[in-house]
Structure formats: C-alpha cells, structure tokens
Amino acid sequence: MEHTALVDVYDRLSSTSSNNEKRDVVAEAFAESDAHLWRLVVLVRGRLFPAHDRRELGVSSRLTLEAVLTATGAPEDEVRERWRQTGDLGDAAAWAVENGGQQTLFSETLTVGRVHDGLRELADFEGDGSQGRRVDALAGLVSVATPDEARYVVRTALGHMRVGVGEGTIRDAIAVAFLDGGDDAVSAVERAYQVTNDFAVVAETARDGGRDALAELDVELFRPIQSMLAEKAESLAEGLADAAADGRVRYEYKYDGIRIQVHVGGDDVRLFTRRLEDVTAQFPDVVRAMERGVTAENAIFDGELVGYTPETIAGDDRTPVVFQELSRRVKRESDVEATSREIPVVVHLFDCLYDGETLLDDPAAERYERLVAAFDSVEPEFDDGVAGLELATTATVSPDDPDPAAALYEEALERGHEGLMLKNPDATYQPGRRVGRLLKLKPTMEPLDVVVVRAKYSEGRRSELLGRLYLACYDAQSDELREVGRLSTGYTDDELRALTDRLESLATTRDGRLVEVDPEVVLEVEYEEIQSSTEYDSGYALRFPRFLGVREDLGPADADTLERVDSLFDAQ
Ligand SMILES: Nc1ncnc2c1ncn2[C@@H]1O[C@H](COP(=O)(O)OP(=O)(O)OP(=O)(O)O)[C@@H](O)[C@H]1O
C-alpha cells in the first residue's frame, strides 16, 4: 500500500467531524489494507505503537525541522516562518518539499510499510550519535515524500496528527470492516480489545476468524489488561444500595496509592500501572515480596501499591506517604534499591483476574477466594528490602445495616487512606469500564485529572516560571483535548520550577509569553465548582482550580473525560 493512499485517508478524516463518516473511512481503509492492517490500526490515529507499548520516538520539533531542512534544502528562515504562521511543522514540511529546490527522488515510492517501520525504528536508536541518526532517518523519509506525504510523516513523527480518531472509532471500524457492524459486533470487538489491549491483534483476528475467533481471545500473562474503574457514590447509603446483589455488598478500604497489576508466570513477576506501563524494574522489593508469598504458578492480580513512612511501615498503624512521594519511585531509574528503603511500600491486593484460567467472567466474591487461594501466607516483612504484601481486608454488609461499613470508612480516613470501595459481590471484571457495580466513597468534591495544553509565563515574582497553565479534559468521542480552565495556584516555587522545565521541553509553538506544549503532563486539581463558560472549548470552566500534584501514572488519554465533567456539572 502506498503512503499516498493513507494520505487520502487522513485528508478525508480531517475534512469531516462526523464520527460515523470517520468510522466508514477507517473501515474502508482497514478492509483494503491486506498485510498492512496491523500497521494501519495505529497509523490512522497518527500513532506508531499500541496503547500498552510506551515506546517513544524521541523526536523533538527541533530535530524534525533539521531533518526537513536536510531533506529539502529549503531556507531555514522561510520554513520557520511557515511553521510560525500555521503552528504546524507538518504544513511547513509540505511547503519545504514543494519549494525546497532539492530534487525529490521520484524513482522511490513511499509505502505505508516504509513510513511505519522507518518511524518506529527511531525509537530504537540509543546512545552517542542517536540524535544524528534520527535526523538522517527522518530526512530519508521526507526526501522521497510528496508534499502531502511529508505533511503527515512529520505530524506522525511528532505525534501531532489530530485527525479526531478515538479508540471508539477504531473499534467501530473493525466491526464494520470485518463483521456486520451491528451492536453485537461492536461489543465483541470491544470485549476483545479490553482483554488484549491491542487493536492489531483484534483487527487481524476479526478479519481472519470472525466473531468466534474474537470470543476466544483471552487474557494472556504479561499482556496487561485495562483496569476496571469505579464510579463515585454520593453517600454511603446510596453506594450500598447501588452495589448490592441479593442484599449484600462487599466493602474495603480505598487505599491511597497507585493501581498495580501483578503478573506472575513461573519465576517471572511483572508489574504494570494503570497506564499499562511496565514498572517491574522500579519495584524489585515488590517482585521479591511476590516471589516469597505467591504459591500459584500463573496468576494476574489487581491491587494498590501504597508507600508508607519508613518509621511506621513495620507497625500496625502505618502512615501513608502522599501520592507525589510514591510517584518518585515510579520515575526512578537508578538507585532503585536505595529509594525502595526511603519509600517502602505495601501491595494491597484486592482481586485475581487469572490463575491459570481467566476469571474475568467470575463473580467478584469468587475471584477474591481465588486470590486468597493463590497465597500460602502473606506475612509482611520489611527487612532486607522486601516490601509488604497484604490481601485487602474485605467484608460484606447488608444495605439495611450499614454501621460496620460506616465504621470502616471512618477508620480508613483516620489512617490516611482515601475512603471506602463498595463492590457488588456478583460483578464480573469489566476491563476499562466505569461500571456502577464498583463504587468509591470519598469525602470531598472529587479532584479532576487534567492535561496541560498551553502555559503562560507569570508576571512579577515568578516571571521566569510558567505559572499559568491551561488545562484540558479528554473528549473520548473525538480523541481531542478540550480546555476547561486555567490554573495558577497551589504549587510551591520548586514544584513550579520542575513543571516549567518539563513543559519547556514539550514546547511546540510560542506566541510571546504563551507556549503551546505537547499534551503530556497530567495534573490533579481541586476546584470550587464547575461553571458553564464560552471561554473554553469544553463549554466549562473550573472555578478556582488549585494544583494538587502531577499524575505521573496517567497519560493524556487517561485524563478525566468531557463526559465526566458534564456529569459532575449536572450533579452540582
Ligand atoms: N480495595 C480497593 N479496590 C479497588 N480499588 C481500590 C481499592 N483501594 C484503592 N483502590 C484504587 O481506587 C481506584 C478506584 O477509583 P477510580 O477507578 O475512579 O480511579 P481514579 O480515577 O484513579 O480515582 P481516584 O483518584 O479516586 O483514585 C482504583 O483505580 C484503585 O487504584
């Protein structure tokens, strides 16, 4: 398949805002893609890796500009001027190819395979001279591209495609291209995606084996599953009523840490975050704790990783550390053993998703029994750099007799945890879904996780710092970010300095003191209320937002959704 055909797909996607039309364009491309299907499922979204693969190309806009100049011979100031005018280096690249004066190598054709494989390769360059090799490789692609092809190659390299294709569109397009496109087909594709997290696997399976083959796709060890998410309970009584099955509800601490999925296969233990990132290397203590405790040969567990102060970790009354402290461990790449002693952790496991066979369709109560059966004993030990391992204490109550749950809620808060989880004992595990059968009860107006999309230098004392951050939520329908307000308080100078450095490294375009950034940084913010507003493209504005912390464990697509902001607005 030639890249020109894909360019046509991008053009058609950019020219419509209708989700159904986008779905049909993508479905058509999938149906015609032959051997390129696995590449197209990521490329149509302007990506190169599936969601669970966090590899990055390591391509900055500066480096891309250099590649465009090398490939085309166009004058730098003119290319920069085009870039400034349009805010899109892709457009500037198209102009450079057209007007650069360098002969395009018409003898070669840019194929989808070459673009995909060539760009993916950039992620593998390491060490000395890797930047130069990236420039050369990218320049190689641009030098055989038509102007339109260059536009999309550059946008893909920078991760700036923005053709408004979300995961829902890919799912629906697979259902249309290879099944009958009806609601059942969409559900079958969705389910297959939730357990595999890989649209390439799902699309090829649907194409080659239809609905039956999709249904056979299952959980696999070391391929992380999307986490089941909770809905918010407005009160204990309401939560108990909503989560009840046959008059019973399970209740547990809502531990305050990082969601962790633990895969055990023979001697191998791997840990994944909610973003499906592999963090095994950062938590050797947790790996050792699992090795000591687990008796099941093969298993996947779901749990919460909580950091506690070193002084209290070994006692009965542990004090959790704040989330920012714990996230230092996630980011840490060297001295992990020393850091593990500074911020010791306990893994509180609360679910078992696999123990040789998939348990996703089993009721929660049964899964908990399997969890217990997978361990001999779980004695926390903290000497010798071994983390603690505990199974979440769980109990059941009737909604008519809520006192024991109310007491545990109080206790959880007193001990520095977040609140209570209420679980329907009959609920199956629904990966990636917020379903009313898993509820969380927390005392405050819930903070939002939002993405920084633009930032402005402050006036006065903090004039060297990007103190005004424009925040956006995620519109899952269109795969776009929509602004919901501007943040300027809650951070210390040190926190803001760190944020400024990080955002500067993500800068794409500038207009005076305003900097547009790659949407990578997710912040947790609290706020007084949500107002409707015409100032931001979400239609909402957060009133008095305040910085609570950086959510290192979340990426832009994990930010709170526009749908959620809608419902919080309605609930006020
Ligand atoms: N016993 C428990 N059972 C299930 N989840 C728990 C438990 N204790 C803590 N958690 C955490 O609570 C989260 C449930 O809330 P939700 O799915 O809404 O996550 P979230 O968006 O990160 O919200 P929050 O900021 O409230 O944690 C889980 O992702 C998990 O990390």
GROMACS .gro file of C-alpha atoms and ligand atoms in nm, residues 227-231 252-260 274 302-304 350 392 418 421 423 434 438 440 442 446-447 449 524 551 553-554 560, ligand 1:
model
   66
  227SER     CA    1  -0.821  -0.182   3.489
  228MET     CA    2  -1.183  -0.186   3.591
  229LEU     CA    3  -1.271   0.159   3.721
  230ALA     CA    4  -1.510   0.283   3.983
  231GLU     CA    5  -1.797   0.526   3.985
  252GLU     CA    6  -1.290  -0.248   5.159
  253TYR     CA    7  -1.052   0.037   5.231
  254LYS     CA    8  -0.993   0.263   4.938
  255TYR     CA    9  -0.616   0.263   4.973
  256ASP     CA   10  -0.434   0.575   4.861
  257GLY     CA   11  -0.159   0.478   4.624
  258ILE     CA   12  -0.101   0.355   4.270
  259ARG     CA   13  -0.307   0.092   4.097
  260ILE     CA   14  -0.087  -0.203   4.014
  274ARG     CA   15  -0.297   0.163   3.512
  302ASP     CA   16  -0.506  -0.638   4.080
  303GLY     CA   17  -0.411  -0.418   4.371
  304GLU     CA   18  -0.299  -0.087   4.509
  350PHE     CA   19  -0.780  -0.697   4.610
  392ALA     CA   20  -0.716  -0.621   5.119
  418GLU     CA   21  -0.897   0.783   5.076
  421MET     CA   22  -1.470   0.088   4.798
  423LYS     CA   23  -1.825  -0.383   4.545
  434ARG     CA   24  -1.656   0.254   3.491
  438LEU     CA   25  -1.780  -0.084   4.169
  440LYS     CA   26  -1.591   0.460   4.562
  442LYS     CA   27  -1.468   0.975   4.927
  446GLU     CA   28  -1.372   1.495   4.352
  447PRO     CA   29  -1.049   1.636   4.208
  449ASP     CA   30  -0.707   1.484   3.638
  524GLU     CA   31  -0.458   1.656   3.961
  551ARG     CA   32  -0.022   1.237   3.797
  553ASP     CA   33   0.083   0.743   3.639
  554LEU     CA   34  -0.157   0.889   3.384
  560ASP     CA   35  -1.081   1.287   3.310
  573LIG     N1   36  -0.980  -0.200   4.775
  573LIG     C1   37  -0.975  -0.143   4.656
  573LIG     N2   38  -1.042  -0.196   4.550
  573LIG     C2   39  -1.041  -0.137   4.428
  573LIG     N3   40  -0.972  -0.023   4.401
  573LIG     C3   41  -0.903   0.034   4.502
  573LIG     C4   42  -0.902  -0.023   4.633
  573LIG     N4   43  -0.825   0.057   4.710
  573LIG     C5   44  -0.781   0.158   4.634
  573LIG     N5   45  -0.826   0.146   4.507
  573LIG     C6   46  -0.798   0.244   4.400
  573LIG     O1   47  -0.915   0.319   4.377
  573LIG     C7   48  -0.934   0.340   4.240
  573LIG     C8   49  -1.082   0.342   4.211
  573LIG     O2   50  -1.121   0.466   4.167
  573LIG     P1   51  -1.117   0.501   4.013
  573LIG     O3   52  -1.131   0.378   3.934
  573LIG     O4   53  -1.215   0.609   3.991
  573LIG     O5   54  -0.968   0.553   3.996
  573LIG     P2   55  -0.917   0.702   3.981
  573LIG     O6   56  -0.973   0.761   3.857
  573LIG     O7   57  -0.770   0.700   3.998
  573LIG     O8   58  -0.986   0.775   4.100
  573LIG     P3   59  -0.923   0.816   4.238
  573LIG     O9   60  -0.846   0.943   4.208
  573LIG    O10   61  -1.047   0.836   4.320
  573LIG    O11   62  -0.838   0.702   4.285
  573LIG     C9   63  -0.871   0.222   4.173
  573LIG    O12   64  -0.821   0.259   4.044
  573LIG    C10   65  -0.757   0.183   4.267
  573LIG    O13   66  -0.638   0.247   4.224
   0.00000   0.00000   0.00000
